[in-house]
CSV table of C-alpha atoms in Angstrom, one decimal:
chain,number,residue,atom,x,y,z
A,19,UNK,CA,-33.2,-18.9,51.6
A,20,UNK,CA,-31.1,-21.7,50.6
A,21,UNK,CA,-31.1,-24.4,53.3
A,22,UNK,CA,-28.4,-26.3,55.3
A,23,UNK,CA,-27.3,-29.3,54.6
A,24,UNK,CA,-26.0,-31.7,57.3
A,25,UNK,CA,-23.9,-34.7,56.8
A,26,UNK,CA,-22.9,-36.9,60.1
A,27,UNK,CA,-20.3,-39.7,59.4
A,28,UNK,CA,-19.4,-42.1,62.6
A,29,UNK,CA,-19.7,-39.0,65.1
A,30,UNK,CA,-18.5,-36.3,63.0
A,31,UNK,CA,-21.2,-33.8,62.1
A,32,UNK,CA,-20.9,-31.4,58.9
A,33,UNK,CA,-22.7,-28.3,58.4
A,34,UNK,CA,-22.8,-26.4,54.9
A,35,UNK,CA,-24.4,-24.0,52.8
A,36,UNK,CA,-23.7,-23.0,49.5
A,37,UNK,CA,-25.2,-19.3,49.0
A,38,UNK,CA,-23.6,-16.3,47.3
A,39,UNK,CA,-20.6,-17.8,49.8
A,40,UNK,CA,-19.8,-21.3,50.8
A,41,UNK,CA,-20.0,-21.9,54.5
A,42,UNK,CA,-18.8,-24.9,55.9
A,43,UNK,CA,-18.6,-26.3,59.7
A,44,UNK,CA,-17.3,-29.6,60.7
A,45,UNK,CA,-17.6,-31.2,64.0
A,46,UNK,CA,-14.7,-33.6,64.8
A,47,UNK,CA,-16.2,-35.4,67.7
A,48,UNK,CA,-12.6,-37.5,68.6
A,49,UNK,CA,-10.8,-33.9,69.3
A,50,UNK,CA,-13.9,-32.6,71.6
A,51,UNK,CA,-13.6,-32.5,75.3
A,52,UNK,CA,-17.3,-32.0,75.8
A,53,UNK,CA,-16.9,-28.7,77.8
A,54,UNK,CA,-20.1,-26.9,76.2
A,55,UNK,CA,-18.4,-23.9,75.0
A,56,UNK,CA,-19.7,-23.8,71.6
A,57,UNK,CA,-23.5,-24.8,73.2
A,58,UNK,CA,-22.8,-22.0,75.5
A,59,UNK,CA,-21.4,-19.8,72.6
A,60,UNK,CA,-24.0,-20.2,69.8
A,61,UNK,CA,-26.3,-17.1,69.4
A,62,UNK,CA,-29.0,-19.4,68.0
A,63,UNK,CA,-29.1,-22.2,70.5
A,64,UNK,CA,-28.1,-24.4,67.8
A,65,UNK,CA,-25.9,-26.5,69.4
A,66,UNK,CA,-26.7,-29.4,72.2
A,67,UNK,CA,-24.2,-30.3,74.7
A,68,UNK,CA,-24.5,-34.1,74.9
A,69,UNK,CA,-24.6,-36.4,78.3
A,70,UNK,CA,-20.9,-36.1,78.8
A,71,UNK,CA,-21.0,-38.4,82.2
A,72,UNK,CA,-22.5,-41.1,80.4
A,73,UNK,CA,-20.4,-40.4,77.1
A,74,UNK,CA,-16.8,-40.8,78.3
A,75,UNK,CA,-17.8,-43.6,81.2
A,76,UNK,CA,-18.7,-45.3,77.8
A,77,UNK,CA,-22.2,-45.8,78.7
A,78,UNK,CA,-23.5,-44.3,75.7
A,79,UNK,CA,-22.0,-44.3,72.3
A,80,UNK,CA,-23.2,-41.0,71.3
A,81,UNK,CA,-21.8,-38.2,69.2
A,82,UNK,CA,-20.7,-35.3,72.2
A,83,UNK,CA,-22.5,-32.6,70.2
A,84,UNK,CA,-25.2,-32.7,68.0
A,85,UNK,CA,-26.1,-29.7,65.9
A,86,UNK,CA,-29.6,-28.5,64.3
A,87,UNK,CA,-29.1,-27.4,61.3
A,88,UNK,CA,-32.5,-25.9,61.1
A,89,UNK,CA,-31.6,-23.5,63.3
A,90,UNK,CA,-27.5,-22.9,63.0
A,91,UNK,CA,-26.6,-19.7,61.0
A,92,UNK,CA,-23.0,-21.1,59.8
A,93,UNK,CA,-21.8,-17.8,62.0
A,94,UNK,CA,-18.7,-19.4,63.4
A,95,UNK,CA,-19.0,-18.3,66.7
A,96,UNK,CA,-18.6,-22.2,68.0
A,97,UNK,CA,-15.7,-22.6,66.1
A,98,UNK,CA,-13.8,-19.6,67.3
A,99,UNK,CA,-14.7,-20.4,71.1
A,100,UNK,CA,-13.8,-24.0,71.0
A,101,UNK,CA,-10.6,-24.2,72.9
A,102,UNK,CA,-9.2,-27.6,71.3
A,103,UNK,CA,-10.2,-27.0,68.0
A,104,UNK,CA,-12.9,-29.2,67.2
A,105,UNK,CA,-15.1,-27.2,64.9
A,106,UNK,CA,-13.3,-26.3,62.0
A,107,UNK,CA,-15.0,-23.4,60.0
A,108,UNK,CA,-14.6,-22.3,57.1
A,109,UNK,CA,-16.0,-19.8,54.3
A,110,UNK,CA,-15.4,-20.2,50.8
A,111,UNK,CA,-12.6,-22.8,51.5
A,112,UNK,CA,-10.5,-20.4,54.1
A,113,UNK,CA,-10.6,-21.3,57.7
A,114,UNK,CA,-12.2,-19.2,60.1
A,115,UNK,CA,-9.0,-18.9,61.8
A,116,UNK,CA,-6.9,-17.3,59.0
A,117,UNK,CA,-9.4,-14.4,58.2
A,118,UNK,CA,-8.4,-11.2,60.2
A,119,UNK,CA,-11.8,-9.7,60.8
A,120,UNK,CA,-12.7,-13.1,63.0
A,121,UNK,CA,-11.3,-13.4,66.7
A,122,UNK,CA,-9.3,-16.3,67.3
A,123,UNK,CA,-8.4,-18.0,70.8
A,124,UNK,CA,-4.9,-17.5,72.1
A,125,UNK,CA,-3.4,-20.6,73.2
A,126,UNK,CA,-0.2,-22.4,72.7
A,127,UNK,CA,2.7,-25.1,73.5
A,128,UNK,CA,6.4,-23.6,73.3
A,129,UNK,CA,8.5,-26.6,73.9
A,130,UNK,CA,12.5,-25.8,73.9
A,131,UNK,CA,13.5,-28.7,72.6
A,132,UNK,CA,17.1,-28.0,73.5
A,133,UNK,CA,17.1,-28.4,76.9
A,134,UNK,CA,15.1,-31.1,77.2
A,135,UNK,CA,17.2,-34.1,78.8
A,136,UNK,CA,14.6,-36.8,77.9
A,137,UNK,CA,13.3,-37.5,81.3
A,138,UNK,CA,10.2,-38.5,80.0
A,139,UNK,CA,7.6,-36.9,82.8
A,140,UNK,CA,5.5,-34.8,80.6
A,141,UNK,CA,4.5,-37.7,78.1
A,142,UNK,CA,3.6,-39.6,81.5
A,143,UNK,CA,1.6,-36.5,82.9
A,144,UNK,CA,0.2,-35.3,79.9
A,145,UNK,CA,-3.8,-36.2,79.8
A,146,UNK,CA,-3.6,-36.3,76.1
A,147,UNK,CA,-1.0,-37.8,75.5
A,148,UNK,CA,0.1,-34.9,72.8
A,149,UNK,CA,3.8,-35.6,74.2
A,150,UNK,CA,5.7,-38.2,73.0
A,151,UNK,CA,9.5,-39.0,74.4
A,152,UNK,CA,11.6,-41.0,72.8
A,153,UNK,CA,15.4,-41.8,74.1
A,154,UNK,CA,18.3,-43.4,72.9
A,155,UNK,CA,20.7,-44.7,76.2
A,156,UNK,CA,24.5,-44.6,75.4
A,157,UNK,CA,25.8,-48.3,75.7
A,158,UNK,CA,26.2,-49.3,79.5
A,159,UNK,CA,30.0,-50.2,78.6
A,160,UNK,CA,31.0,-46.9,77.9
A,161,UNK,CA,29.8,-45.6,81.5
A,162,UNK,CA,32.6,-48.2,83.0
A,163,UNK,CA,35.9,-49.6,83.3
A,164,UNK,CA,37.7,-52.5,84.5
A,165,UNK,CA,38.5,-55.7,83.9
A,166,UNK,CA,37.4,-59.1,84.9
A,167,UNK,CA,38.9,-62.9,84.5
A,168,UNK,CA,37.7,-66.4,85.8
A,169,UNK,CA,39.9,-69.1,86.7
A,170,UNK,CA,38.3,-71.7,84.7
A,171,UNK,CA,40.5,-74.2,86.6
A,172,UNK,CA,39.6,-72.9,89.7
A,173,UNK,CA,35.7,-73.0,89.0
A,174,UNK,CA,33.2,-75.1,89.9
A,175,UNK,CA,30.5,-74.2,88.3
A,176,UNK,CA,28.2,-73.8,91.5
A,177,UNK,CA,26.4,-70.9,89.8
A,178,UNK,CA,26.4,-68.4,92.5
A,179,UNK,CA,28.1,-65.4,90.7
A,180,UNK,CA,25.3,-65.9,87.9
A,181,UNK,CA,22.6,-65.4,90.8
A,182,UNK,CA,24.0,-62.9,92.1
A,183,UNK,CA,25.3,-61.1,89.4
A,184,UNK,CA,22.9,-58.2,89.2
A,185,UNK,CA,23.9,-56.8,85.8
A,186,UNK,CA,23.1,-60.5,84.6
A,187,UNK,CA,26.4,-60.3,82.8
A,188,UNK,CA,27.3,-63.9,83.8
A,189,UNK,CA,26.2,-67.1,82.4
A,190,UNK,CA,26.7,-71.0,82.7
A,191,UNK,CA,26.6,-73.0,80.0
A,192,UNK,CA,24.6,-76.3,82.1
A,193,UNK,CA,25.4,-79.4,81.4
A,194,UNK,CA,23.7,-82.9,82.6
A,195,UNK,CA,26.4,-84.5,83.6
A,196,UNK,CA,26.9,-88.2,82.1
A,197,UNK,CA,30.2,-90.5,82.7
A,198,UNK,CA,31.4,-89.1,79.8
A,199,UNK,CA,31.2,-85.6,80.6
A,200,UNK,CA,30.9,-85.7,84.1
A,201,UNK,CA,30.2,-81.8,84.3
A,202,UNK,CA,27.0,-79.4,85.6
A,203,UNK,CA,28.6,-76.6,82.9
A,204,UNK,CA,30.5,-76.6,80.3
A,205,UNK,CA,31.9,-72.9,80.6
A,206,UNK,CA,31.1,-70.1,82.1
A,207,UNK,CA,30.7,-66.9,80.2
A,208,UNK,CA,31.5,-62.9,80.9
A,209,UNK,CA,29.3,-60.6,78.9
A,210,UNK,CA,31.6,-57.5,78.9
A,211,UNK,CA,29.1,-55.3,77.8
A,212,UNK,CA,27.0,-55.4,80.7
A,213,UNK,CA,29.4,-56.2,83.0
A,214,UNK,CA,29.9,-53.3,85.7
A,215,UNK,CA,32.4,-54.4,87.1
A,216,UNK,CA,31.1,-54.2,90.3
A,217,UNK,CA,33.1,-56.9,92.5
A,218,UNK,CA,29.8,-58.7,93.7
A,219,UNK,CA,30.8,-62.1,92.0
A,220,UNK,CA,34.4,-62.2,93.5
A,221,UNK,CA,33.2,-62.1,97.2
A,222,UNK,CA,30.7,-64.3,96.8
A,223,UNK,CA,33.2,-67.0,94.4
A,224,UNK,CA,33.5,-70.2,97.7
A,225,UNK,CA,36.8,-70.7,95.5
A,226,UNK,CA,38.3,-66.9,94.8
A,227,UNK,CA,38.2,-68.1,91.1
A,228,UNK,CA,37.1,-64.7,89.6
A,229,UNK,CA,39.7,-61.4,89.8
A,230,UNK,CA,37.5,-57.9,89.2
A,231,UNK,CA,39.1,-54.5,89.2
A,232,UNK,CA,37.0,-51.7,88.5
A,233,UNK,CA,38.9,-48.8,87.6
A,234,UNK,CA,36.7,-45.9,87.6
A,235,UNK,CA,36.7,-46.0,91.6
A,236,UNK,CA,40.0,-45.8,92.5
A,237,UNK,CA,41.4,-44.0,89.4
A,238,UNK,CA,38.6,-41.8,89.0
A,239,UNK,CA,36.2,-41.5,85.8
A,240,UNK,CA,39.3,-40.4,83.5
A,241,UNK,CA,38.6,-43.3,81.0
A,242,UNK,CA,35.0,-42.9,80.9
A,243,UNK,CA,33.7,-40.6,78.2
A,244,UNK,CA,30.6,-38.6,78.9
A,245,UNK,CA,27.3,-40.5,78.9
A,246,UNK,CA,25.7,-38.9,76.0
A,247,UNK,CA,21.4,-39.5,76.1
A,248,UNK,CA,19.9,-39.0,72.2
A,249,UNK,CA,16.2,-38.0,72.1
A,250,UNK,CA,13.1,-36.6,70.9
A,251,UNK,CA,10.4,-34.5,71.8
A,252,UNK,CA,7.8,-34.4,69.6
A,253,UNK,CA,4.5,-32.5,70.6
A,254,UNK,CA,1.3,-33.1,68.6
A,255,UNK,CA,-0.5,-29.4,69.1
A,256,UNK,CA,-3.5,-31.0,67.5
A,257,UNK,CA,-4.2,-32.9,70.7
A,258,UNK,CA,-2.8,-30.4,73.4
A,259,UNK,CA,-5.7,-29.1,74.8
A,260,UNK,CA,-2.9,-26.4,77.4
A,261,UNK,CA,-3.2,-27.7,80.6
A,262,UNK,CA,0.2,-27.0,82.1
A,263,UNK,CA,0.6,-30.3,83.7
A,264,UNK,CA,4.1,-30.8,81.4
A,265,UNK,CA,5.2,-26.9,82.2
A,266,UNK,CA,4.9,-28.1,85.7
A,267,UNK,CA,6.2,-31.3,85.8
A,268,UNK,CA,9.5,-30.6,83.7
A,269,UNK,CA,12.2,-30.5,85.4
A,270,UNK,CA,14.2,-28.3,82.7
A,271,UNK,CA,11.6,-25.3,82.3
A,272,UNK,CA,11.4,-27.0,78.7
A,273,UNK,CA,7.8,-25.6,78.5
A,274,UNK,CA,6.1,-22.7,77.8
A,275,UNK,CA,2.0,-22.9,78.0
A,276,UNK,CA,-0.4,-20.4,76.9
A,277,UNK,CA,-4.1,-21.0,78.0
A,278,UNK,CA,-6.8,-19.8,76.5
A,279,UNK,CA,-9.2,-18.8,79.2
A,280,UNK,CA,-8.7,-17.1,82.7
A,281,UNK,CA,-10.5,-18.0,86.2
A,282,UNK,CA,-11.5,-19.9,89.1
A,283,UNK,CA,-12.6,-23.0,89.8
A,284,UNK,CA,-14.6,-23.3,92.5
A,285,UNK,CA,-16.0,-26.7,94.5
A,286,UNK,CA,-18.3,-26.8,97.5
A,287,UNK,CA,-17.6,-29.4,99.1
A,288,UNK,CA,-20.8,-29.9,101.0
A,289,UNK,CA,-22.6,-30.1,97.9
A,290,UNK,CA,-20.3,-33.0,96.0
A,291,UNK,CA,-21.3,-36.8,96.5
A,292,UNK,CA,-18.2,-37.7,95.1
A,293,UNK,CA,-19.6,-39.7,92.5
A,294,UNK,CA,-16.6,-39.0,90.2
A,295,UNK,CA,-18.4,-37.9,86.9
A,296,UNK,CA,-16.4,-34.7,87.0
A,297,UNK,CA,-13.0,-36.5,87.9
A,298,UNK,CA,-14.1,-38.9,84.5
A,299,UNK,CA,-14.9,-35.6,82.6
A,300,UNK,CA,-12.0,-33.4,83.2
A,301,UNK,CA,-9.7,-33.4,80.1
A,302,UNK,CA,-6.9,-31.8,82.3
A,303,UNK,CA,-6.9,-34.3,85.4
A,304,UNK,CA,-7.5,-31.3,87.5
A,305,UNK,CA,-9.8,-33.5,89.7
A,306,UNK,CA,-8.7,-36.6,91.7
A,307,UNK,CA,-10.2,-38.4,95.3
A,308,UNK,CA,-7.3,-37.5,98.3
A,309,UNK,CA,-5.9,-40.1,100.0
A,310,UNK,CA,-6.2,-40.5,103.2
A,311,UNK,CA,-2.9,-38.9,105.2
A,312,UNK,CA,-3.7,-42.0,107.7
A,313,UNK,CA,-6.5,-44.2,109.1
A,314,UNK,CA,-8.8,-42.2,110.5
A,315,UNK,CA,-8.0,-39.4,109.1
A,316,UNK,CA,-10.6,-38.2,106.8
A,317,UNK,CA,-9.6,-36.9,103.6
A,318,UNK,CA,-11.3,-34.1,101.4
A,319,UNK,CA,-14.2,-35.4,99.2
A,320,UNK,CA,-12.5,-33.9,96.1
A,321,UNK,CA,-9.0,-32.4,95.5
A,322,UNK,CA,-8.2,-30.2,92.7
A,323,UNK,CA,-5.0,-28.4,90.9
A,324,UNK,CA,-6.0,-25.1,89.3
A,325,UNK,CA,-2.3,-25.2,88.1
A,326,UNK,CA,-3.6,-27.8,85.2
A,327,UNK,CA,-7.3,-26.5,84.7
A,328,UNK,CA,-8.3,-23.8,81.5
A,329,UNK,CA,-11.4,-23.2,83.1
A,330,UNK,CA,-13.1,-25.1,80.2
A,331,UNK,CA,-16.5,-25.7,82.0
A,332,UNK,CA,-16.4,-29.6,82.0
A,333,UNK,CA,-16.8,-30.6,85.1
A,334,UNK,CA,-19.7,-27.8,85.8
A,335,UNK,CA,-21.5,-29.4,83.1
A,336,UNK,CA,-21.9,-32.7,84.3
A,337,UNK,CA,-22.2,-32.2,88.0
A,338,UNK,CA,-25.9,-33.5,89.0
A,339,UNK,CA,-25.1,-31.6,92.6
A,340,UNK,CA,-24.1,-28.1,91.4
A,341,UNK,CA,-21.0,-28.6,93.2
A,342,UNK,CA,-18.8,-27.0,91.2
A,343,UNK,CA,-18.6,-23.9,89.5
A,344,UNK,CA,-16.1,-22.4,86.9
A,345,UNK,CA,-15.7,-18.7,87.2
A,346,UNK,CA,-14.4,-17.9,83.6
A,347,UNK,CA,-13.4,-14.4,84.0
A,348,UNK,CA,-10.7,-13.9,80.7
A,349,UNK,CA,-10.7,-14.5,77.6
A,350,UNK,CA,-7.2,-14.8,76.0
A,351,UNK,CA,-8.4,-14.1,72.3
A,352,UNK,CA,-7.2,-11.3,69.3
A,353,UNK,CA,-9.1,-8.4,69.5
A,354,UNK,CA,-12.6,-7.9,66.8
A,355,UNK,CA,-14.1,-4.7,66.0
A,356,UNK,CA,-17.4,-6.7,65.6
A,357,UNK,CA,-19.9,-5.8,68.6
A,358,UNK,CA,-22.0,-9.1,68.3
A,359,UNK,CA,-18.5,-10.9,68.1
A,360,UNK,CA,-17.4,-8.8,71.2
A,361,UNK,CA,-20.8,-9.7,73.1
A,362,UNK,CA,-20.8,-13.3,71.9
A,363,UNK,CA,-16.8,-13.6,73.5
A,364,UNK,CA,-18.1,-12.2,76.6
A,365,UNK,CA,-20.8,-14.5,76.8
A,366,UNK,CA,-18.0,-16.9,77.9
A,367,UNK,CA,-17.7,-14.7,80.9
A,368,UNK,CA,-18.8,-15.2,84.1
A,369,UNK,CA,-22.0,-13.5,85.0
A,370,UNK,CA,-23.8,-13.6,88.5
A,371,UNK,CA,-27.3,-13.5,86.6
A,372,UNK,CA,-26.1,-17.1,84.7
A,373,UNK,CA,-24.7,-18.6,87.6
A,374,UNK,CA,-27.6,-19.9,89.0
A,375,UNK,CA,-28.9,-21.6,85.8
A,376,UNK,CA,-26.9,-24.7,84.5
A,377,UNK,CA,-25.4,-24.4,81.1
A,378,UNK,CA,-26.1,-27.9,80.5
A,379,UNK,CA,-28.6,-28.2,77.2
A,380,UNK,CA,-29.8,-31.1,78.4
A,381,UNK,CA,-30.8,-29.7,82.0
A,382,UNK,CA,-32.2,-26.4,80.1
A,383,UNK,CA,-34.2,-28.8,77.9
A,384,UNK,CA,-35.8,-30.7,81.1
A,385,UNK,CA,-36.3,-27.8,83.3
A,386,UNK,CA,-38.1,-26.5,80.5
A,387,UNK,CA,-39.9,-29.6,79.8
A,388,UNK,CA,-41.2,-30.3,83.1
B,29,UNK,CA,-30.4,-35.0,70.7
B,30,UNK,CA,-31.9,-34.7,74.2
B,31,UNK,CA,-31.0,-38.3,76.2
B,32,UNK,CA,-33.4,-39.2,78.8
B,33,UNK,CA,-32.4,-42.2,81.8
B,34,UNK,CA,-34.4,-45.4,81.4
B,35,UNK,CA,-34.7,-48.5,83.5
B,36,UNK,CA,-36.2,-52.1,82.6
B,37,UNK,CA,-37.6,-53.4,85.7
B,38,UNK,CA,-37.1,-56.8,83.6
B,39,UNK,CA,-33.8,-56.5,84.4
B,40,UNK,CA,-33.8,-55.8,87.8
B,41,UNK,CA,-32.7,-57.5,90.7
B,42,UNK,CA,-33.5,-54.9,93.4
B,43,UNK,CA,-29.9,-54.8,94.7
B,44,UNK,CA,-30.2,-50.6,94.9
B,45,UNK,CA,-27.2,-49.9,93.9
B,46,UNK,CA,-28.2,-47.2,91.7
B,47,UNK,CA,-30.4,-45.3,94.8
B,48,UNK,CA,-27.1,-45.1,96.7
B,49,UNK,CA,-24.7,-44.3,94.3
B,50,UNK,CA,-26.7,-41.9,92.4
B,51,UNK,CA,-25.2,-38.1,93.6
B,52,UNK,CA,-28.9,-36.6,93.2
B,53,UNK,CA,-30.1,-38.8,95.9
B,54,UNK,CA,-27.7,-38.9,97.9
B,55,UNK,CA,-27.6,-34.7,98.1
B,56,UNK,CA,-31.5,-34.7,99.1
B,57,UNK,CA,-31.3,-37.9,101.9
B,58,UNK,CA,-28.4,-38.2,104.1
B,59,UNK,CA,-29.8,-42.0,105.2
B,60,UNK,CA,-29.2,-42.8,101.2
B,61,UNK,CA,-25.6,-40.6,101.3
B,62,UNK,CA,-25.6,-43.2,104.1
B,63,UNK,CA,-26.0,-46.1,101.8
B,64,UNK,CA,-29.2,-47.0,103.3
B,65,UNK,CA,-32.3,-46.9,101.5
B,66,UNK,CA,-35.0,-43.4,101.8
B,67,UNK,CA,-37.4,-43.4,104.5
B,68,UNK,CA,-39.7,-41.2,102.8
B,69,UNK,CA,-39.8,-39.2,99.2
B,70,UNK,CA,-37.5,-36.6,99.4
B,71,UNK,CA,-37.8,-36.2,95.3
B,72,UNK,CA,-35.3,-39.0,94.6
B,73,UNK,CA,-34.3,-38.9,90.8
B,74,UNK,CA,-34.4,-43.4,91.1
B,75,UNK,CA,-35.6,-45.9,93.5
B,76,UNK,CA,-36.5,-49.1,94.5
B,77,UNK,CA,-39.5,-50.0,95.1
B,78,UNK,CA,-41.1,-53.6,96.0
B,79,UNK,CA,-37.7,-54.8,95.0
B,80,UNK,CA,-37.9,-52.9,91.6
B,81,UNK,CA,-36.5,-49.9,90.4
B,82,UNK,CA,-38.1,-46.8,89.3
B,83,UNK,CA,-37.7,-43.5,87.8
B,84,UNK,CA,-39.5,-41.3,90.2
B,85,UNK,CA,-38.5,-38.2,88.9
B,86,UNK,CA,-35.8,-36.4,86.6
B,87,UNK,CA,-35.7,-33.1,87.2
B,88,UNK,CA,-32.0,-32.8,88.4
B,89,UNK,CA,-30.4,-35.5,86.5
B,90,UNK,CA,-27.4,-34.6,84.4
B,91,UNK,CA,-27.7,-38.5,82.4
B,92,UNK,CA,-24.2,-38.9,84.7
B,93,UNK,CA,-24.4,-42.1,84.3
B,94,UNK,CA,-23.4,-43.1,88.1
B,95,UNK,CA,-26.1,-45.2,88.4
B,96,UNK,CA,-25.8,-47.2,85.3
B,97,UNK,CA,-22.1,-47.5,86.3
B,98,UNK,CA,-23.4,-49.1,89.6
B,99,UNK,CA,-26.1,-51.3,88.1
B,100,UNK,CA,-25.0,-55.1,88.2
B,101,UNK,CA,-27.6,-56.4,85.4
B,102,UNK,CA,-27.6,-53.1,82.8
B,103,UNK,CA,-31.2,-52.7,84.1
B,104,UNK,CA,-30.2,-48.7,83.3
B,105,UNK,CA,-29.5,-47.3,80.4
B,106,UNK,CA,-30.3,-43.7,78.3
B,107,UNK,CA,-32.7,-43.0,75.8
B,108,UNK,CA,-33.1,-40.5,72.9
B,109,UNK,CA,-36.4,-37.9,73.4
């Protein structure tokens, strides 16, 4: 049998065999999430889940996977159950994903670009930042009309309409006055384009040496054309991992999120220490610590948002307490005729018989150990 | 790749940090939930002892990493096996 060969570069792991068919896996270790799918998912227990606590706290620099490739078949199960896409698999050159016989996940970001009025909440809220809004403001002249003059005579220069001025549209030209130039400014200057023509420098001119008329509030907004906001929404689907969080935070319905798994999550909150390794973990920012509503008043140890979570495991994974547990009960993927690829896409399912033993490799190892 | 926790009692300045904060121990002793230090051996995963930290046992540790978060003086760190 001709043997695997593995190649790790920074903490990328590659698995391939050349036989009768060339079978390659790649591990890209920047696009995983560290929820233990594929350890979970491998039918030879070829994968190990690294410590994920201690991994994206940055207390260990350590690749979030690591693969024997003694004992990995080059199957592609991993591949097909990773939700974000961080095995690639191919075979003979094809992925994985484009050959009909092999299930695929369904999962996917349908933005409407075209009624999206650049608000810019979802690339705020998005954990991946996969969302990116970019905006071009009309000019704030446009949005106004009036008119404004100073009495030059009339002013003295004392500077208050510059203070005050809160569109900072007005500016004094100091000067150190000398006998020849006994002056503190030289002139005084109206920026028109910023100017809003809001009155605030008149009433507070000591010498009434500045007229404003703004001409939008007593004549209405006949003169002003439309504020017109250019944009762009770009979404990178390589880094969406289909949480929800920008479906639920857009105010214009823009989004449309499929995820790929179906459940509960569940926390017991007499368990949890709140020592925040899940809340670190969570690729979806399900998790967070409540504030306290008022002194005194305690808050829950550990608030979640199913709304963002795709029942990815995660948090399960790393929790020392067995405080949480993710009930996985679908599994949005295309149908296979394939039994072992049928009982392998189950095996993602939650089982009463599994839920008392920790997915974790690194707990199974241990346990096993001692 | 199997990580295991490691201290270096070198390192240490017995501040127990790492007993308190650590969520194994504090599930198995409420006086360390508490932030006080055990009273007996309840099967802590770390502890300090004579003003030095050990590894008593490791059964339920998950390499979280809340205790090397904690530690002052990196006296805590992982370790391949």
């Amino acid at each position: 049998m001709v043997a695997n060969e593995k190649a790790t570069e920074n903490k990328n792991i590659s698995i391939k065999r050349e036989a009768a068919e060339k079978r390659e896996l790649c591990f890209e270790d920047e696009a995983c999430i560290g929820c233990g799918i594929c350890e979970q998912i491998c039918p030879v227990d070829a994968i190990e889940l690294g410590p994920m606590g201690a991994i994206v706290r940055g207390e260990l620099d350590a690749s979030k996977i690591n693969i024997d490739e003694s004992k990995c078949v080059l199957c592609g199960m991993c591949s097909v159950g990773c939700p974000v896409e961080a095995i690639d698999f191919t075979i003979d050159g094809k992925p994985i994903s484009e050959i009909e016989e092999y299930p695929r996940l369904i999962r996917s970001i349908s933005p409407e670009a075209e009624n999206c009025v650049y608000c810019g909440a979802c690339d705020i809220a998005c954990p991946q930042g996969a969302i990116r809004v970019m905006r071009e403001l009309p000019e704030r002249a446009k949005l106004v009309t009036g008119e404004i003059e100073v009495d030059k005579d009339a002013c003295i220069s004392c500077g208050m309409c510059e203070d005050m001025c809160p569109a900072d549209a007005i500016y004094l030209e100091e000067n150190i006055p000398t006998s020849s130039n006994p002056e503190i400014a030289t002139d005084i200057v109206i920026d028109k384009d910023k100017c809003v023509y809001c009155g605030i420098c008149k009433r507070i001119c000591p010498e009434d040496a500045i007229k404003v008329i703004c001409k939008a509030c007593p004549y209405g907004e006949y003169e002003i054309e439309e504020a017109e906001v250019k944009g762009d929404l770009v979404v990178d689907e390589d880094l969406c991992i289909n949480c929800g969080w920008c479906q639920e935070i857009c105010p214009k319905d823009v989004f449309e999120v499929e995820k790929p798994f179906e459940g509960e999550l569940i926390i017991n909150e007499d368990a949890c220490q709140g020592c925040e390794t899940c809340i670190d973990v969570c690729p979806c920012n399900v998790l967070s610590f409540p504030e306290s509503s008022e002194s005194g008043q305690i808050a829950s140890k550990i608030q979640k948002d199913e709304k963002y979570c795709i029942y990815c495991g995660a948090c399960q994974n790393v929790c020392a307490t067995n405080a949480i547990t993710v009930k996985r009960t679908g599994v949005n993927i295309t149908p296979t005729k394939s039994k072992a690829w049928k009982k392998a896409v189950d095996s993602l399912k939650f089982s009463d018989e599994k839920a008392g033993s920790s997915s974790s490799g690194a707990a199974k190892a241990k346990s096993e150990g001692k | 790749m199997a990580y295991r926790l490691v201290v270096h009692p070198e390192l240490c300045h017995g501040c127990g940090n790492c007993v308190v904060a650590c969520p194994v121990n504090a599930s198995k002793s409420t006086e360390v939930a508490g932030g006080k230090g055990p009273q007996e051996d309840v099967g802590l995963s770390i502890i300090v002892e004579d003003g030095v930290v050990r590894i008593n046992q490791l059964k339920e540790c998950k390499n979280c990493a809340t205790c090397i978060k904690a530690c002052p003086v990196g006296a805590i760190g992982l370790e391949e096996v």
